[in-house]
Amino acid sequence: MQEKSEFLSERDVIDINALASSIADYYFPHGQIDPIVIADKNNITSSFGNYSDSFDGLLECEDNDFHIFINLDRLQQAYSERARFTFGHELGHYFIDDHRNSLLKGLSPSHCSFTGFKSKNRAERQADYFASCLLMPETSFRKYCFQKKFQYRIIQELAKKYGTSISATALRFCSIGNHPIMVVYAYDKKIKWYWSSSDFRFRWLKYGKDKLPEDTVAGEYFELNRKITTTEPVFAMDWFNIKYSHQAELPFKEHCLARDKHTLSLIWEE
Ligand SMILES: [Zn+2]
């Protein structure tokens, strides 16, 4: 299993979630979190500009003053889901004590961030996790899911409610949702990462990360150029490495979002 939080300790996960939740609940006890307002209230200035490809976001500290730069060249507009997530990520570098202190002491250079769980750097993962917990606060997220039967629509509704991308929302659902799911991201037929709820029935993909299984909605998008936008039935053996033959035909569902060379599959058992 590709560990999406392999650089986060259990302590990190608990502490960062508690920190981000307390900030979210304090500034926005009801309604969607606006990270720009949180920055304003903490005297962090910000600018949205076109900075070519050098970073998604950046937190700078000069004479004890903090400033956040958001790069619209990479994140479309200021209120896009990715810009919001990046802004939340930069706030993480401010609110996580170690990050802020090392900036204040001039020990670390300004954080040039590429957000969205791409970085292997621990501080970057911590800031990504902070953004996810800040924008999708645990108590409210759980309350929304409570007693709702899982279907793809739930992820869409949550993403709309919190102003987050489908992938960020699905990953949050893996940790605190009320139904086990797996999320698989592939680029150009190659699996880049996958992640699942801790109680998801299967741990291993059919070919590991080496190859996208062909008899899946994502596989057929690449192999047969077939784009299906509805939730489709698949068998366990289509996606997973099956240990016992009686598990081969267990029915699962797959909902695949496909665009250009990207696919994002959500897989779950009913
Ligand atoms: Zn960063």
Coordinates of C-alpha atoms and ligand atoms in Angstrom, one line a residue:
M1 CA 0.0 0.0 0.0
Q2 CA 1.3 3.4 -0.9
E3 CA 1.0 5.2 2.4
K4 CA -0.3 8.7 1.6
S5 CA 0.6 9.8 5.1
E6 CA 3.7 7.7 5.4
F7 CA 5.6 10.7 6.9
L8 CA 2.8 11.5 9.4
S9 CA 3.0 9.8 12.7
E10 CA -0.2 8.9 14.6
R11 CA 0.6 11.8 16.9
D12 CA 0.8 14.2 13.9
V13 CA -2.6 13.0 12.7
I14 CA -4.3 13.5 16.1
D15 CA -2.6 16.8 16.9
I16 CA -3.0 18.4 13.5
N17 CA -6.7 17.4 13.3
A18 CA -7.3 18.8 16.8
L19 CA -5.5 22.1 15.9
A20 CA -7.2 22.6 12.6
S21 CA -10.7 21.6 14.0
S22 CA -10.3 24.1 16.8
I23 CA -9.4 26.9 14.4
A24 CA -12.3 26.0 12.0
D25 CA -14.8 25.8 14.9
Y26 CA -13.6 29.1 16.3
Y27 CA -13.8 31.2 13.1
F28 CA -16.5 29.3 11.3
P29 CA -18.8 27.4 13.7
H30 CA -21.4 27.3 10.9
G31 CA -21.0 27.3 7.1
Q32 CA -18.0 27.0 4.8
I33 CA -14.5 27.8 6.0
D34 CA -13.0 30.8 4.3
P35 CA -9.2 30.5 4.8
I36 CA -8.7 34.1 3.6
V37 CA -10.7 35.4 6.5
I38 CA -8.8 33.3 8.9
A39 CA -5.5 34.8 7.5
D40 CA -6.9 38.4 7.9
K41 CA -8.0 37.8 11.5
N42 CA -4.4 36.6 12.2
N43 CA -2.8 39.6 10.5
I44 CA -1.5 37.5 7.7
T45 CA -1.6 39.4 4.5
S46 CA -2.1 37.7 1.2
S47 CA -1.8 38.2 -2.5
F48 CA -3.1 36.3 -5.5
G49 CA -0.9 36.6 -8.6
N50 CA 0.7 35.0 -11.6
Y51 CA 4.0 33.5 -10.7
S52 CA 4.4 31.0 -13.5
D53 CA 5.2 27.5 -12.5
S54 CA 7.5 28.1 -9.5
F55 CA 5.0 27.1 -6.7
D56 CA 1.3 26.7 -5.8
G57 CA 1.5 28.7 -2.7
L58 CA 4.1 30.3 -0.5
L59 CA 4.2 31.6 3.1
E60 CA 6.8 34.3 3.7
C61 CA 8.0 35.7 7.0
E62 CA 9.7 39.1 7.0
D63 CA 10.3 41.1 10.2
N64 CA 7.9 38.8 12.0
D65 CA 5.1 39.6 9.5
F66 CA 3.6 36.8 7.5
H67 CA 2.4 36.9 3.9
I68 CA 0.8 34.3 1.8
F69 CA 1.2 34.2 -2.0
I70 CA -1.2 32.1 -4.1
N71 CA -0.2 31.4 -7.6
L72 CA -3.1 31.8 -10.0
D73 CA -1.1 30.5 -12.9
R74 CA -1.4 27.0 -11.3
L75 CA -4.6 27.3 -9.4
Q76 CA -7.1 29.1 -11.8
Q77 CA -8.9 31.6 -9.6
A78 CA -8.9 32.7 -6.0
Y79 CA -11.9 30.7 -5.0
S80 CA -11.1 27.5 -7.0
E81 CA -11.1 24.4 -4.9
R82 CA -7.3 24.1 -5.4
A83 CA -6.7 27.7 -4.4
R84 CA -8.7 27.2 -1.2
F85 CA -6.8 24.0 -0.4
T86 CA -3.4 25.7 -1.1
F87 CA -4.4 28.6 1.1
G88 CA -5.4 26.2 3.9
H89 CA -2.0 24.5 3.4
E90 CA -0.1 27.8 3.8
L91 CA -2.1 28.5 6.9
G92 CA -0.9 25.1 8.2
H93 CA 2.7 26.4 7.9
Y94 CA 1.6 29.3 10.1
F95 CA -0.5 27.5 12.7
I96 CA 1.8 24.4 13.2
D97 CA 4.2 25.6 15.8
D98 CA 7.3 24.0 14.4
H99 CA 6.7 25.5 11.0
R100 CA 6.0 29.0 12.2
N101 CA 8.9 29.0 14.7
S102 CA 11.4 27.9 12.1
L103 CA 10.2 30.6 9.8
L104 CA 10.4 33.2 12.6
K105 CA 13.9 32.1 13.5
G106 CA 14.9 32.2 9.8
L107 CA 15.8 28.5 10.1
S108 CA 13.9 27.4 7.1
P109 CA 13.4 29.3 3.9
S110 CA 9.9 30.4 2.9
H111 CA 7.9 27.3 2.1
C112 CA 7.5 26.9 -1.6
S113 CA 4.6 24.6 -1.7
F114 CA 3.2 22.2 -4.2
T115 CA 0.0 21.1 -2.6
G116 CA -2.3 18.1 -3.0
F117 CA -0.4 15.3 -1.4
K118 CA 2.3 15.3 -4.1
S119 CA 5.3 16.1 -1.9
K120 CA 7.3 13.5 0.0
N121 CA 8.5 16.1 2.5
R122 CA 7.0 15.6 6.0
A123 CA 6.3 19.3 6.6
E124 CA 4.5 19.5 3.3
R125 CA 2.4 16.4 4.2
Q126 CA 1.6 18.0 7.6
A127 CA 0.4 21.2 5.9
D128 CA -1.7 19.2 3.4
Y129 CA -3.3 17.3 6.2
F130 CA -3.9 20.5 8.1
A131 CA -5.7 22.0 5.0
S132 CA -7.9 18.9 4.7
C133 CA -8.8 19.0 8.4
L134 CA -9.4 22.8 8.4
L135 CA -11.6 22.8 5.3
M136 CA -13.5 19.6 6.2
P137 CA -13.8 19.7 10.0
E138 CA -14.3 16.3 11.5
T139 CA -17.4 16.9 13.6
S140 CA -19.4 18.5 10.8
F141 CA -18.2 16.0 8.2
R142 CA -19.2 13.0 10.4
K143 CA -22.6 14.6 11.1
Y144 CA -23.3 15.0 7.4
C145 CA -22.4 11.4 6.7
F146 CA -24.4 10.0 9.7
Q147 CA -26.8 7.3 8.6
K148 CA -26.5 8.1 4.9
K149 CA -26.0 5.1 2.7
F150 CA -22.8 5.6 0.7
Q151 CA -23.0 6.4 -3.0
Y152 CA -20.8 8.7 -5.2
R153 CA -23.3 11.5 -4.7
I154 CA -22.3 11.8 -1.0
I155 CA -18.7 12.7 -2.1
Q156 CA -20.1 15.3 -4.6
E157 CA -22.3 16.8 -1.9
L158 CA -19.5 17.0 0.6
A159 CA -17.2 18.5 -1.9
K160 CA -19.8 21.2 -2.7
K161 CA -20.5 21.8 1.0
Y162 CA -16.8 22.3 1.9
G163 CA -15.6 23.8 -1.4
T164 CA -13.0 21.0 -1.8
S165 CA -12.0 18.9 -4.8
I166 CA -13.5 15.4 -5.3
S167 CA -10.1 13.8 -4.6
A168 CA -9.4 15.8 -1.4
T169 CA -13.0 15.0 -0.2
A170 CA -12.7 11.3 -1.0
L171 CA -9.4 11.1 0.9
R172 CA -11.0 12.8 3.9
F173 CA -13.8 10.3 3.6
C174 CA -11.3 7.4 3.7
S175 CA -10.2 8.6 7.2
I176 CA -13.5 9.7 8.8
G177 CA -16.4 8.7 6.5
N178 CA -19.0 6.1 7.5
H179 CA -18.3 3.5 4.8
P180 CA -15.1 1.8 3.6
I181 CA -13.9 3.1 0.3
M182 CA -10.7 3.0 -1.8
V183 CA -9.4 5.8 -4.0
V184 CA -7.1 5.1 -6.9
Y185 CA -5.4 7.8 -9.0
A186 CA -3.8 6.9 -12.3
Y187 CA -2.0 9.0 -14.8
D188 CA -1.4 7.7 -18.3
K189 CA -2.3 4.1 -17.3
K190 CA 0.1 4.2 -14.3
I191 CA -1.2 4.1 -10.8
K192 CA 0.4 7.1 -9.0
W193 CA -1.2 6.5 -5.6
Y194 CA -4.0 4.7 -3.9
W195 CA -5.5 5.0 -0.5
S196 CA -8.3 3.3 1.4
S197 CA -10.3 3.4 4.7
S198 CA -8.6 1.3 7.4
D199 CA -11.5 -1.1 7.3
F200 CA -11.6 -1.6 3.6
R201 CA -11.8 -5.3 2.8
F202 CA -8.8 -5.6 0.4
R203 CA -5.4 -4.1 1.0
W204 CA -3.7 -4.9 -2.3
L205 CA -4.5 -4.0 -5.9
K206 CA -4.5 -6.7 -8.5
Y207 CA -1.0 -5.8 -10.0
G208 CA 0.1 -3.6 -7.1
K209 CA 1.1 -0.2 -8.4
D210 CA 2.7 -1.7 -11.5
K211 CA -0.3 -1.7 -13.8
L212 CA -3.8 -0.4 -13.8
P213 CA -6.1 -3.5 -14.0
E214 CA -7.7 -3.7 -17.5
D215 CA -11.2 -4.9 -16.6
T216 CA -12.1 -1.8 -14.6
V217 CA -13.8 1.5 -15.6
A218 CA -10.4 3.3 -15.3
G219 CA -8.7 0.5 -17.2
E220 CA -11.2 0.6 -20.1
Y221 CA -11.0 4.4 -20.3
F222 CA -7.3 4.0 -21.2
E223 CA -7.5 0.7 -23.1
L224 CA -10.7 1.1 -25.0
N225 CA -11.1 4.9 -24.9
R226 CA -14.4 4.3 -23.2
K227 CA -15.5 7.1 -20.9
I228 CA -18.3 6.1 -18.5
T229 CA -19.6 8.8 -16.1
T230 CA -22.0 6.7 -14.1
T231 CA -21.3 4.4 -11.1
E232 CA -20.6 0.9 -12.5
P233 CA -20.6 -2.6 -11.0
V234 CA -17.2 -4.4 -10.8
F235 CA -16.1 -7.6 -9.2
A236 CA -13.5 -7.8 -6.5
M237 CA -11.1 -9.7 -8.8
D238 CA -11.2 -6.9 -11.3
W239 CA -9.4 -4.6 -8.9
F240 CA -7.9 -6.5 -6.1
N241 CA -5.4 -9.2 -5.4
I242 CA -7.7 -12.0 -4.3
K243 CA -6.4 -14.5 -1.7
Y244 CA -9.5 -16.8 -1.6
S245 CA -11.4 -17.8 -4.7
H246 CA -14.8 -17.3 -3.0
Q247 CA -14.0 -13.6 -2.8
A248 CA -13.4 -13.2 -6.6
E249 CA -16.9 -12.3 -7.5
L250 CA -17.8 -10.1 -4.5
P251 CA -19.7 -7.2 -6.0
F252 CA -18.1 -3.7 -5.8
K253 CA -19.0 -0.4 -7.3
E254 CA -16.6 1.9 -9.2
H255 CA -17.1 5.5 -10.0
C256 CA -14.4 6.9 -12.2
L257 CA -13.7 10.5 -13.1
A258 CA -11.6 10.6 -16.3
R259 CA -10.0 13.6 -18.0
D260 CA -7.2 13.6 -20.5
K261 CA -4.6 11.3 -19.0
H262 CA -6.0 11.4 -15.5
T263 CA -8.4 8.9 -13.8
L264 CA -9.6 8.9 -10.2
S265 CA -11.6 5.9 -9.2
L266 CA -13.7 5.5 -6.1
I267 CA -14.3 1.9 -5.2
W268 CA -16.6 0.5 -2.6
E269 CA -18.6 -2.5 -1.5
E270 CA -22.3 -2.1 -1.1
Ligands
ZN1 ZN 4.0 23.9 1.9

